[in-house]
PDB file of C-alpha atoms and ligand atoms in Angstrom:
ATOM      1  CA  UNK A   1     -41.830  56.634  98.260  1.00  0.00           C
ATOM      2  CA  UNK A   2     -40.779  59.928  96.823  1.00  0.00           C
ATOM      3  CA  UNK A   3     -38.609  61.198  99.629  1.00  0.00           C
ATOM      4  CA  UNK A   4     -36.913  59.913 102.687  1.00  0.00           C
ATOM      5  CA  UNK A   5     -36.745  63.384 104.290  1.00  0.00           C
ATOM      6  CA  UNK A   6     -38.842  63.128 107.482  1.00  0.00           C
ATOM      7  CA  UNK A   7     -40.015  59.604 106.724  1.00  0.00           C
ATOM      8  CA  UNK A   8     -40.492  57.203 109.672  1.00  0.00           C
ATOM      9  CA  UNK A   9     -38.381  54.067 108.968  1.00  0.00           C
ATOM     10  CA  UNK A  10     -37.935  50.808 110.825  1.00  0.00           C
ATOM     11  CA  UNK A  11     -34.947  48.528 110.059  1.00  0.00           C
ATOM     12  CA  UNK A  12     -34.726  45.049 111.493  1.00  0.00           C
ATOM     13  CA  UNK A  13     -31.196  43.629 111.883  1.00  0.00           C
ATOM     14  CA  UNK A  14     -30.085  47.263 111.784  1.00  0.00           C
ATOM     15  CA  UNK A  15     -27.202  46.770 114.186  1.00  0.00           C
ATOM     16  CA  UNK A  16     -24.812  45.319 111.510  1.00  0.00           C
ATOM     17  CA  UNK A  17     -23.954  45.047 107.811  1.00  0.00           C
ATOM     18  CA  UNK A  18     -26.557  45.994 105.261  1.00  0.00           C
ATOM     19  CA  UNK A  19     -29.099  47.114 107.915  1.00  0.00           C
ATOM     20  CA  UNK A  20     -26.618  49.500 109.562  1.00  0.00           C
ATOM     21  CA  UNK A  21     -25.558  50.900 106.193  1.00  0.00           C
ATOM     22  CA  UNK A  22     -29.294  51.476 105.354  1.00  0.00           C
ATOM     23  CA  UNK A  23     -29.795  53.265 108.619  1.00  0.00           C
ATOM     24  CA  UNK A  24     -26.808  55.567 108.066  1.00  0.00           C
ATOM     25  CA  UNK A  25     -27.821  56.294 104.410  1.00  0.00           C
ATOM     26  CA  UNK A  26     -31.494  56.862 105.248  1.00  0.00           C
ATOM     27  CA  UNK A  27     -30.493  59.180 108.163  1.00  0.00           C
ATOM     28  CA  UNK A  28     -28.322  61.176 105.732  1.00  0.00           C
ATOM     29  CA  UNK A  29     -31.425  61.643 103.628  1.00  0.00           C
ATOM     30  CA  UNK A  30     -33.331  62.995 106.683  1.00  0.00           C
ATOM     31  CA  UNK A  31     -35.283  59.925 107.690  1.00  0.00           C
ATOM     32  CA  UNK A  32     -36.226  59.261 111.344  1.00  0.00           C
ATOM     33  CA  UNK A  33     -35.190  55.674 112.179  1.00  0.00           C
ATOM     34  CA  UNK A  34     -35.981  52.944 114.554  1.00  0.00           C
ATOM     35  CA  UNK A  35     -33.179  50.392 114.691  1.00  0.00           C
ATOM     36  CA  UNK A  36     -34.093  46.834 115.701  1.00  0.00           C
ATOM     37  CA  UNK A  37     -31.641  44.106 116.353  1.00  0.00           C
ATOM     38  CA  UNK A  38     -31.350  40.959 118.448  1.00  0.00           C
ATOM     39  CA  UNK A  39     -28.052  42.382 119.572  1.00  0.00           C
ATOM     40  CA  UNK A  40     -29.201  45.145 121.924  1.00  0.00           C
ATOM     41  CA  UNK A  41     -25.699  46.779 122.128  1.00  0.00           C
ATOM     42  CA  UNK A  42     -25.467  46.940 118.335  1.00  0.00           C
ATOM     43  CA  UNK A  43     -28.981  48.344 117.980  1.00  0.00           C
ATOM     44  CA  UNK A  44     -28.240  51.122 120.567  1.00  0.00           C
ATOM     45  CA  UNK A  45     -24.854  51.957 118.891  1.00  0.00           C
ATOM     46  CA  UNK A  46     -26.383  52.455 115.449  1.00  0.00           C
ATOM     47  CA  UNK A  47     -29.515  54.199 116.810  1.00  0.00           C
ATOM     48  CA  UNK A  48     -27.223  56.694 118.596  1.00  0.00           C
ATOM     49  CA  UNK A  49     -25.169  57.165 115.456  1.00  0.00           C
ATOM     50  CA  UNK A  50     -28.216  58.006 113.327  1.00  0.00           C
ATOM     51  CA  UNK A  51     -29.958  60.044 116.118  1.00  0.00           C
ATOM     52  CA  UNK A  52     -32.796  57.448 116.107  1.00  0.00           C
ATOM     53  CA  UNK A  53     -34.310  55.034 118.480  1.00  0.00           C
ATOM     54  CA  UNK A  54     -33.178  51.554 119.466  1.00  0.00           C
ATOM     55  CA  UNK A  55     -35.826  48.794 119.633  1.00  0.00           C
ATOM     56  CA  UNK A  56     -33.837  45.683 120.465  1.00  0.00           C
ATOM     57  CA  UNK A  57     -35.522  42.310 120.285  1.00  0.00           C
ATOM     58  CA  UNK A  58     -36.296  39.320 118.160  1.00  0.00           C
ATOM     59  CA  UNK A  59     -38.106  40.559 115.043  1.00  0.00           C
ATOM     60  CA  UNK A  60     -39.172  37.045 114.039  1.00  0.00           C
ATOM     61  CA  UNK A  61     -41.511  36.000 116.840  1.00  0.00           C
ATOM     62  CA  UNK A  62     -45.202  36.899 116.870  1.00  0.00           C
ATOM     63  CA  UNK A  63     -44.730  38.993 120.101  1.00  0.00           C
ATOM     64  CA  UNK A  64     -41.460  40.517 118.965  1.00  0.00           C
ATOM     65  CA  UNK A  65     -42.786  41.591 115.542  1.00  0.00           C
ATOM     66  CA  UNK A  66     -45.959  43.103 117.005  1.00  0.00           C
ATOM     67  CA  UNK A  67     -44.059  44.886 119.782  1.00  0.00           C
ATOM     68  CA  UNK A  68     -41.597  46.327 117.303  1.00  0.00           C
ATOM     69  CA  UNK A  69     -44.278  47.810 115.104  1.00  0.00           C
ATOM     70  CA  UNK A  70     -46.059  49.166 118.262  1.00  0.00           C
ATOM     71  CA  UNK A  71     -42.869  50.739 119.561  1.00  0.00           C
ATOM     72  CA  UNK A  72     -42.079  52.183 116.189  1.00  0.00           C
ATOM     73  CA  UNK A  73     -45.520  53.863 115.881  1.00  0.00           C
ATOM     74  CA  UNK A  74     -45.020  55.309 119.350  1.00  0.00           C
ATOM     75  CA  UNK A  75     -41.716  56.884 118.319  1.00  0.00           C
ATOM     76  CA  UNK A  76     -42.456  57.816 114.714  1.00  0.00           C
ATOM     77  CA  UNK A  77     -46.232  58.519 114.700  1.00  0.00           C
ATOM     78  CA  UNK A  78     -46.478  56.172 111.725  1.00  0.00           C
ATOM     79  CA  UNK A  79     -44.246  53.778 109.877  1.00  0.00           C
ATOM     80  CA  UNK A  80     -43.633  54.966 106.324  1.00  0.00           C
ATOM     81  CA  UNK A  81     -41.061  52.403 105.412  1.00  0.00           C
ATOM     82  CA  UNK A  82     -40.412  48.988 107.038  1.00  0.00           C
ATOM     83  CA  UNK A  83     -37.230  47.270 106.126  1.00  0.00           C
ATOM     84  CA  UNK A  84     -37.465  43.460 106.881  1.00  0.00           C
ATOM     85  CA  UNK A  85     -33.792  43.046 106.809  1.00  0.00           C
ATOM     86  CA  UNK A  86     -32.704  40.698 109.616  1.00  0.00           C
ATOM     87  CA  UNK A  87     -31.634  37.360 108.278  1.00  0.00           C
ATOM     88  CA  UNK A  88     -29.683  34.245 109.195  1.00  0.00           C
ATOM     89  CA  UNK A  89     -27.332  32.325 106.944  1.00  0.00           C
ATOM     90  CA  UNK A  90     -27.801  28.756 108.050  1.00  0.00           C
ATOM     91  CA  UNK A  91     -25.454  26.304 106.313  1.00  0.00           C
ATOM     92  CA  UNK A  92     -25.878  22.661 105.189  1.00  0.00           C
ATOM     93  CA  UNK A  93     -28.411  20.532 103.399  1.00  0.00           C
ATOM     94  CA  UNK A  94     -31.065  18.137 104.520  1.00  0.00           C
ATOM     95  CA  UNK A  95     -28.657  16.822 107.177  1.00  0.00           C
ATOM     96  CA  UNK A  96     -28.809  20.232 108.956  1.00  0.00           C
ATOM     97  CA  UNK A  97     -30.795  19.845 112.168  1.00  0.00           C
ATOM     98  CA  UNK A  98     -34.431  20.847 112.230  1.00  0.00           C
ATOM     99  CA  UNK A  99     -33.585  23.553 114.669  1.00  0.00           C
ATOM    100  CA  UNK A 100     -31.454  25.242 111.862  1.00  0.00           C
ATOM    101  CA  UNK A 101     -34.169  24.919 109.302  1.00  0.00           C
ATOM    102  CA  UNK A 102     -36.670  26.310 111.756  1.00  0.00           C
ATOM    103  CA  UNK A 103     -34.503  29.245 112.648  1.00  0.00           C
ATOM    104  CA  UNK A 104     -34.056  30.127 108.931  1.00  0.00           C
ATOM    105  CA  UNK A 105     -37.798  29.816 108.399  1.00  0.00           C
ATOM    106  CA  UNK A 106     -38.642  32.028 111.404  1.00  0.00           C
ATOM    107  CA  UNK A 107     -36.132  34.805 110.708  1.00  0.00           C
ATOM    108  CA  UNK A 108     -35.983  34.771 106.904  1.00  0.00           C
ATOM    109  CA  UNK A 109     -39.695  34.304 106.206  1.00  0.00           C
ATOM    110  CA  UNK A 110     -42.014  34.465 109.217  1.00  0.00           C
ATOM    111  CA  UNK A 111     -40.544  37.738 110.434  1.00  0.00           C
ATOM    112  CA  UNK A 112     -41.740  39.263 107.170  1.00  0.00           C
ATOM    113  CA  UNK A 113     -45.155  37.741 107.491  1.00  0.00           C
ATOM    114  CA  UNK A 114     -45.582  38.851 111.104  1.00  0.00           C
ATOM    115  CA  UNK A 115     -44.349  42.400 110.369  1.00  0.00           C
ATOM    116  CA  UNK A 116     -46.830  42.636 107.466  1.00  0.00           C
ATOM    117  CA  UNK A 117     -49.600  41.334 109.785  1.00  0.00           C
ATOM    118  CA  UNK A 118     -48.891  44.161 112.228  1.00  0.00           C
ATOM    119  CA  UNK A 119     -48.375  46.888 109.601  1.00  0.00           C
ATOM    120  CA  UNK A 120     -51.125  46.293 107.079  1.00  0.00           C
ATOM    121  CA  UNK A 121     -54.238  47.434 109.056  1.00  0.00           C
ATOM    122  CA  UNK A 122     -52.648  50.903 109.627  1.00  0.00           C
ATOM    123  CA  UNK A 123     -51.251  51.043 106.057  1.00  0.00           C
ATOM    124  CA  UNK A 124     -54.502  50.214 104.407  1.00  0.00           C
ATOM    125  CA  UNK A 125     -56.302  52.840 106.594  1.00  0.00           C
ATOM    126  CA  UNK A 126     -53.811  55.457 105.480  1.00  0.00           C
ATOM    127  CA  UNK A 127     -53.826  54.228 101.940  1.00  0.00           C
ATOM    128  CA  UNK A 128     -50.037  53.972 101.825  1.00  0.00           C
ATOM    129  CA  UNK A 129     -47.125  52.004 103.169  1.00  0.00           C
ATOM    130  CA  UNK A 130     -43.743  50.726 101.947  1.00  0.00           C
ATOM    131  CA  UNK A 131     -42.280  47.316 102.676  1.00  0.00           C
ATOM    132  CA  UNK A 132     -38.656  46.587 101.739  1.00  0.00           C
ATOM    133  CA  UNK A 133     -37.805  42.911 102.012  1.00  0.00           C
ATOM    134  CA  UNK A 134     -34.098  42.071 102.123  1.00  0.00           C
ATOM    135  CA  UNK A 135     -34.053  38.815 100.231  1.00  0.00           C
ATOM    136  CA  UNK A 136     -30.912  37.794  98.370  1.00  0.00           C
ATOM    137  CA  UNK A 137     -29.900  36.615  94.901  1.00  0.00           C
ATOM    138  CA  UNK A 138     -30.321  33.219  96.588  1.00  0.00           C
ATOM    139  CA  UNK A 139     -34.033  33.847  96.475  1.00  0.00           C
ATOM    140  CA  UNK A 140     -33.908  34.103  92.655  1.00  0.00           C
ATOM    141  CA  UNK A 141     -31.103  31.580  92.107  1.00  0.00           C
ATOM    142  CA  UNK A 142     -29.593  29.399  94.839  1.00  0.00           C
ATOM    143  CA  UNK A 143     -26.848  29.520  97.478  1.00  0.00           C
ATOM    144  CA  UNK A 144     -24.612  26.502  97.179  1.00  0.00           C
ATOM    145  CA  UNK A 145     -23.738  25.019 100.571  1.00  0.00           C
ATOM    146  CA  UNK A 146     -26.832  26.362 102.260  1.00  0.00           C
ATOM    147  CA  UNK A 147     -30.173  24.729 101.500  1.00  0.00           C
ATOM    148  CA  UNK A 148     -32.085  26.352 104.427  1.00  0.00           C
ATOM    149  CA  UNK A 149     -30.904  29.772 103.282  1.00  0.00           C
ATOM    150  CA  UNK A 150     -31.807  29.152  99.641  1.00  0.00           C
ATOM    151  CA  UNK A 151     -35.219  27.680 100.400  1.00  0.00           C
ATOM    152  CA  UNK A 152     -36.243  30.397 102.892  1.00  0.00           C
ATOM    153  CA  UNK A 153     -34.992  33.221 100.704  1.00  0.00           C
ATOM    154  CA  UNK A 154     -37.167  31.791  97.878  1.00  0.00           C
ATOM    155  CA  UNK A 155     -39.952  31.923 100.439  1.00  0.00           C
ATOM    156  CA  UNK A 156     -39.275  35.528 101.385  1.00  0.00           C
ATOM    157  CA  UNK A 157     -39.340  36.492  97.620  1.00  0.00           C
ATOM    158  CA  UNK A 158     -42.632  34.594  97.160  1.00  0.00           C
ATOM    159  CA  UNK A 159     -44.148  36.431 100.097  1.00  0.00           C
ATOM    160  CA  UNK A 160     -42.971  39.801  98.789  1.00  0.00           C
ATOM    161  CA  UNK A 161     -44.386  38.999  95.319  1.00  0.00           C
ATOM    162  CA  UNK A 162     -47.704  38.027  96.922  1.00  0.00           C
ATOM    163  CA  UNK A 163     -47.865  41.163  98.971  1.00  0.00           C
ATOM    164  CA  UNK A 164     -47.054  43.344  95.936  1.00  0.00           C
ATOM    165  CA  UNK A 165     -49.659  41.656  93.800  1.00  0.00           C
ATOM    166  CA  UNK A 166     -52.373  41.815  96.471  1.00  0.00           C
ATOM    167  CA  UNK A 167     -51.891  45.340  97.816  1.00  0.00           C
ATOM    168  CA  UNK A 168     -50.265  47.528  95.127  1.00  0.00           C
ATOM    169  CA  UNK A 169     -53.689  48.948  94.130  1.00  0.00           C
ATOM    170  CA  UNK A 170     -54.399  49.876  97.766  1.00  0.00           C
ATOM    171  CA  UNK A 171     -51.286  52.113  98.112  1.00  0.00           C
ATOM    172  CA  UNK A 172     -48.784  49.567  99.428  1.00  0.00           C
ATOM    173  CA  UNK A 173     -45.368  49.436  97.710  1.00  0.00           C
ATOM    174  CA  UNK A 174     -43.328  46.276  98.156  1.00  0.00           C
ATOM    175  CA  UNK A 175     -39.687  45.867  96.944  1.00  0.00           C
ATOM    176  CA  UNK A 176     -37.318  42.983  97.162  1.00  0.00           C
ATOM    177  CA  UNK A 177     -33.613  43.601  97.628  1.00  0.00           C
ATOM    178  CA  UNK A 178     -31.650  40.761  96.056  1.00  0.00           C
ATOM    179  CA  UNK A 179     -27.851  41.315  96.318  1.00  0.00           C
ATOM    180  CA  UNK A 180     -25.216  38.698  95.759  1.00  0.00           C
ATOM    181  CA  UNK A 181     -22.060  38.891  97.945  1.00  0.00           C
ATOM    182  CA  UNK A 182     -21.951  41.853 100.379  1.00  0.00           C
ATOM    183  CA  UNK A 183     -18.988  42.386 102.705  1.00  0.00           C
ATOM    184  CA  UNK A 184     -20.677  41.836 105.980  1.00  0.00           C
ATOM    185  CA  UNK A 185     -20.073  39.514 108.951  1.00  0.00           C
ATOM    186  CA  UNK A 186     -22.721  37.097 107.524  1.00  0.00           C
ATOM    187  CA  UNK A 187     -20.842  36.598 104.280  1.00  0.00           C
ATOM    188  CA  UNK A 188     -17.542  36.154 106.119  1.00  0.00           C
ATOM    189  CA  UNK A 189     -19.123  33.429 108.238  1.00  0.00           C
ATOM    190  CA  UNK A 190     -20.802  31.644 105.303  1.00  0.00           C
ATOM    191  CA  UNK A 191     -18.152  29.045 104.478  1.00  0.00           C
ATOM    192  CA  UNK A 192     -16.553  28.199 101.229  1.00  0.00           C
ATOM    193  CA  UNK A 193     -19.293  29.093  98.849  1.00  0.00           C
ATOM    194  CA  UNK A 194     -19.660  32.481 100.595  1.00  0.00           C
ATOM    195  CA  UNK A 195     -15.962  33.082 100.505  1.00  0.00           C
ATOM    196  CA  UNK A 196     -16.001  32.329  96.828  1.00  0.00           C
ATOM    197  CA  UNK A 197     -18.210  35.352  96.391  1.00  0.00           C
ATOM    198  CA  UNK A 198     -15.943  37.567  98.422  1.00  0.00           C
ATOM    199  CA  UNK A 199     -13.903  38.593  95.487  1.00  0.00           C
ATOM    200  CA  UNK A 200     -14.013  41.761  93.516  1.00  0.00           C
ATOM    201  CA  UNK A 201     -17.708  41.345  92.643  1.00  0.00           C
ATOM    202  CA  UNK A 202     -18.648  41.674  96.330  1.00  0.00           C
ATOM    203  CA  UNK A 203     -20.168  44.985  97.221  1.00  0.00           C
ATOM    204  CA  UNK A 204     -19.874  47.021 100.384  1.00  0.00           C
ATOM    205  CA  UNK A 205     -23.013  47.500 102.438  1.00  0.00           C
ATOM    206  CA  UNK A 206     -22.784  51.194 101.604  1.00  0.00           C
ATOM    207  CA  UNK A 207     -22.986  50.449  97.829  1.00  0.00           C
ATOM    208  CA  UNK A 208     -26.106  48.357  98.558  1.00  0.00           C
ATOM    209  CA  UNK A 209     -27.612  51.233 100.507  1.00  0.00           C
ATOM    210  CA  UNK A 210     -27.004  53.561  97.601  1.00  0.00           C
ATOM    211  CA  UNK A 211     -28.782  51.181  95.200  1.00  0.00           C
ATOM    212  CA  UNK A 212     -31.702  50.982  97.647  1.00  0.00           C
ATOM    213  CA  UNK A 213     -32.072  54.772  97.962  1.00  0.00           C
ATOM    214  CA  UNK A 214     -32.083  55.028  94.108  1.00  0.00           C
ATOM    215  CA  UNK A 215     -34.677  52.267  93.794  1.00  0.00           C
ATOM    216  CA  UNK A 216     -37.013  53.543  96.570  1.00  0.00           C
ATOM    217  CA  UNK A 217     -37.764  56.510  94.376  1.00  0.00           C
ATOM    218  CA  UNK A 218     -38.996  54.532  91.410  1.00  0.00           C
ATOM    219  CA  UNK A 219     -40.619  51.632  93.280  1.00  0.00           C
ATOM    220  CA  UNK A 220     -39.402  48.873  90.966  1.00  0.00           C
ATOM    221  CA  UNK A 221     -40.097  45.498  92.605  1.00  0.00           C
ATOM    222  CA  UNK A 222     -36.638  43.879  92.236  1.00  0.00           C
ATOM    223  CA  UNK A 223     -33.615  45.807  93.538  1.00  0.00           C
ATOM    224  CA  UNK A 224     -30.491  44.208  92.069  1.00  0.00           C
ATOM    225  CA  UNK A 225     -27.333  45.969  93.318  1.00  0.00           C
ATOM    226  CA  UNK A 226     -25.388  43.423  91.287  1.00  0.00           C
ATOM    227  CA  UNK A 227     -26.951  44.009  87.821  1.00  0.00           C
ATOM    228  CA  UNK A 228     -25.604  40.736  86.429  1.00  0.00           C
ATOM    229  CA  UNK A 229     -28.112  38.889  88.647  1.00  0.00           C
ATOM    230  CA  UNK A 230     -30.819  39.992  86.192  1.00  0.00           C
ATOM    231  CA  UNK A 231     -29.087  38.033  83.455  1.00  0.00           C
ATOM    232  CA  UNK A 232     -28.585  34.946  85.600  1.00  0.00           C
ATOM    233  CA  UNK A 233     -32.251  34.985  86.574  1.00  0.00           C
ATOM    234  CA  UNK A 234     -33.347  35.327  82.983  1.00  0.00           C
ATOM    235  CA  UNK A 235     -31.037  32.553  81.917  1.00  0.00           C
ATOM    236  CA  UNK A 236     -32.417  30.267  84.609  1.00  0.00           C
ATOM    237  CA  UNK A 237     -36.002  30.964  83.539  1.00  0.00           C
ATOM    238  CA  UNK A 238     -35.135  30.471  79.869  1.00  0.00           C
ATOM    239  CA  UNK A 239     -33.328  27.182  80.291  1.00  0.00           C
ATOM    240  CA  UNK A 240     -33.461  25.656  83.823  1.00  0.00           C
ATOM    241  CA  UNK A 241     -31.556  22.475  82.771  1.00  0.00           C
ATOM    242  CA  UNK A 242     -28.666  24.511  81.512  1.00  0.00           C
ATOM    243  CA  UNK A 243     -28.640  26.709  84.622  1.00  0.00           C
ATOM    244  CA  UNK A 244     -28.643  23.595  86.819  1.00  0.00           C
ATOM    245  CA  UNK A 245     -25.662  22.190  84.854  1.00  0.00           C
ATOM    246  CA  UNK A 246     -23.799  25.383  85.580  1.00  0.00           C
ATOM    247  CA  UNK A 247     -24.641  25.154  89.269  1.00  0.00           C
ATOM    248  CA  UNK A 248     -23.527  21.521  89.343  1.00  0.00           C
ATOM    249  CA  UNK A 249     -20.154  22.582  87.829  1.00  0.00           C
ATOM    250  CA  UNK A 250     -19.737  25.297  90.418  1.00  0.00           C
ATOM    251  CA  UNK A 251     -20.518  22.812  93.178  1.00  0.00           C
ATOM    252  CA  UNK A 252     -17.981  20.433  91.675  1.00  0.00           C
ATOM    253  CA  UNK A 253     -15.369  23.235  91.696  1.00  0.00           C
ATOM    254  CA  UNK A 254     -16.154  23.845  95.375  1.00  0.00           C
ATOM    255  CA  UNK A 255     -15.846  20.079  96.115  1.00  0.00           C
ATOM    256  CA  UNK A 256     -12.398  19.817  94.413  1.00  0.00           C
ATOM    257  CA  UNK A 257      -9.748  19.670  97.144  1.00  0.00           C
ATOM    258  CA  UNK A 258      -7.404  22.603  96.819  1.00  0.00           C
ATOM    259  CA  UNK A 259      -9.492  24.560  94.366  1.00  0.00           C
ATOM    260  CA  UNK A 260      -9.266  28.008  95.857  1.00  0.00           C
ATOM    261  CA  UNK A 261     -11.382  31.074  95.848  1.00  0.00           C
ATOM    262  CA  UNK A 262      -8.717  33.155  94.268  1.00  0.00           C
ATOM    263  CA  UNK A 263     -10.036  35.785  91.878  1.00  0.00           C
ATOM    264  CA  UNK A 264      -8.382  34.088  88.840  1.00  0.00           C
ATOM    265  CA  UNK A 265      -9.952  30.736  89.596  1.00  0.00           C
ATOM    266  CA  UNK A 266     -13.249  32.235  90.469  1.00  0.00           C
ATOM    267  CA  UNK A 267     -13.355  34.362  87.316  1.00  0.00           C
ATOM    268  CA  UNK A 268     -12.796  31.278  85.267  1.00  0.00           C
ATOM    269  CA  UNK A 269     -15.553  29.328  87.067  1.00  0.00           C
ATOM    270  CA  UNK A 270     -17.966  32.247  86.797  1.00  0.00           C
ATOM    271  CA  UNK A 271     -17.145  32.924  83.165  1.00  0.00           C
ATOM    272  CA  UNK A 272     -17.764  29.249  82.235  1.00  0.00           C
ATOM    273  CA  UNK A 273     -20.903  29.149  84.316  1.00  0.00           C
ATOM    274  CA  UNK A 274     -22.192  32.408  82.781  1.00  0.00           C
ATOM    275  CA  UNK A 275     -21.547  31.100  79.314  1.00  0.00           C
ATOM    276  CA  UNK A 276     -23.330  27.945  80.264  1.00  0.00           C
ATOM    277  CA  UNK A 277     -26.415  29.833  81.358  1.00  0.00           C
ATOM    278  CA  UNK A 278     -26.794  31.948  78.212  1.00  0.00           C
TER     279      UNK A 278
HETATM  280  N1  NAD B 301     -24.076  39.591 103.157  1.00  0.00           N
HETATM  281  C1  NAD B 301     -24.447  39.117 102.037  1.00  0.00           C
HETATM  282  O1  NAD B 301     -23.651  38.696 101.225  1.00  0.00           O
HETATM  283  C2  NAD B 301     -25.899  39.141 101.737  1.00  0.00           C
HETATM  284  C3  NAD B 301     -26.282  38.861 100.469  1.00  0.00           C
HETATM  285  C4  NAD B 301     -27.664  38.825 100.171  1.00  0.00           C
HETATM  286  C5  NAD B 301     -28.568  39.070 101.161  1.00  0.00           C
HETATM  287  N2  NAD B 301     -28.165  39.264 102.443  1.00  0.00           N
HETATM  288  C6  NAD B 301     -29.228  39.513 103.419  1.00  0.00           C
HETATM  289  O2  NAD B 301     -29.060  40.780 104.003  1.00  0.00           O
HETATM  290  C7  NAD B 301     -29.664  40.796 105.287  1.00  0.00           C
HETATM  291  C8  NAD B 301     -28.630  41.421 106.312  1.00  0.00           C
HETATM  292  O3  NAD B 301     -27.540  40.578 106.400  1.00  0.00           O
HETATM  293  P1  NAD B 301     -25.985  41.153 106.553  1.00  0.00           P
HETATM  294  O4  NAD B 301     -25.175  40.556 105.513  1.00  0.00           O
HETATM  295  O5  NAD B 301     -26.072  42.572 106.812  1.00  0.00           O
HETATM  296  O6  NAD B 301     -25.665  40.294 107.886  1.00  0.00           O
HETATM  297  P2  NAD B 301     -25.182  40.732 109.367  1.00  0.00           P
HETATM  298  O7  NAD B 301     -24.917  39.468 110.006  1.00  0.00           O
HETATM  299  O8  NAD B 301     -24.098  41.796 109.228  1.00  0.00           O
HETATM  300  O9  NAD B 301     -26.390  41.422 110.011  1.00  0.00           O
HETATM  301  C9  NAD B 301     -27.591  40.773 110.322  1.00  0.00           C
HETATM  302  C10 NAD B 301     -28.113  41.358 111.570  1.00  0.00           C
HETATM  303  O10 NAD B 301     -29.396  40.736 111.859  1.00  0.00           O
HETATM  304  C11 NAD B 301     -29.560  40.519 113.259  1.00  0.00           C
HETATM  305  N3  NAD B 301     -30.559  39.501 113.488  1.00  0.00           N
HETATM  306  C12 NAD B 301     -30.527  38.225 113.244  1.00  0.00           C
HETATM  307  N4  NAD B 301     -31.618  37.572 113.657  1.00  0.00           N
HETATM  308  C13 NAD B 301     -32.450  38.553 114.142  1.00  0.00           C
HETATM  309  C14 NAD B 301     -33.748  38.560 114.686  1.00  0.00           C
HETATM  310  N5  NAD B 301     -34.463  37.430 114.822  1.00  0.00           N
HETATM  311  N6  NAD B 301     -34.299  39.734 115.054  1.00  0.00           N
HETATM  312  C15 NAD B 301     -33.595  40.955 114.983  1.00  0.00           C
HETATM  313  N7  NAD B 301     -32.349  40.927 114.507  1.00  0.00           N
HETATM  314  C16 NAD B 301     -31.773  39.767 114.056  1.00  0.00           C
HETATM  315  C17 NAD B 301     -28.175  40.119 113.667  1.00  0.00           C
HETATM  316  O11 NAD B 301     -27.980  40.307 115.068  1.00  0.00           O
HETATM  317  C18 NAD B 301     -27.307  41.036 112.828  1.00  0.00           C
HETATM  318  O12 NAD B 301     -26.982  42.193 113.534  1.00  0.00           O
HETATM  319  C19 NAD B 301     -30.018  39.394 105.618  1.00  0.00           C
HETATM  320  O13 NAD B 301     -31.377  39.114 105.397  1.00  0.00           O
HETATM  321  C20 NAD B 301     -29.198  38.581 104.620  1.00  0.00           C
HETATM  322  O14 NAD B 301     -29.793  37.322 104.314  1.00  0.00           O
HETATM  323  C21 NAD B 301     -26.840  39.305 102.761  1.00  0.00           C
END
């Protein structure tokens, strides 16, 4: 995508956090925006702020995803950029109830599949389309304390990779946004591991939106607002055993009663872990 000026954009989960920041930033660039969110009040508020259209509803169901794309085409004429951004941060491990695993699967993965199903016929006819998948660094690495989130974000990344490989030569651009901590309600609600990331390395949603606007222009697949994630990912690929050892130590730090998430303690843990992954 060379310019956002005049572009027709859809953002799921656009009523809060990263989605709302994308809506504001894209609007400032001249985009026309449809704001989806499960929270109808939030969708309406952000849509009004960016002079766009609210399309409240569940972006993860077959009917919800199809209706969203249909409504967006009615408002915009065509969807130039679809941001599959809505996500849920389900906590726990295998003991988490199936309903939590299912919710994470539906919202973090199937919403993307169903959006692509609705978008691709029109995009392939036009010979162009742009799909931005909000994944997470957890899709490249892991999120301690949240197995459903880690597993489904890996799934979202795998789907984005597949889409990119399959359709790049037919005019479809796919990008995967993989931030670490971002100061949004989701991170604040994400328990101890999440709070551990809420130190000075956490970005604001606005900083993430700036990184996205910069990356939209060059079309690179991975968008890493925290550049250090590239190093962690490379270290994991180069030596998975060593990377797992580092993660085990971080989990042990989290399990230690009284070990806090103060910046000093967190820096030490991160530094050791980073050294371990090199
Ligand atoms: N905050 C972080 O640290 C962080 C880091 C990496 C990736 N992410 C990802 O960024 C995305 C946005 O998260 P955020 O941090 O802005 O959280 P947020 O909680 O501020 O916003 C998420 C929004 O998605 C909406 N939503 C949830 N399920 C929906 C559904 N089925 N249909 C439509 N809307 C739905 C919620 O109502 C909410 O308004 C998520 O995919 C999340 O996994 C967040």
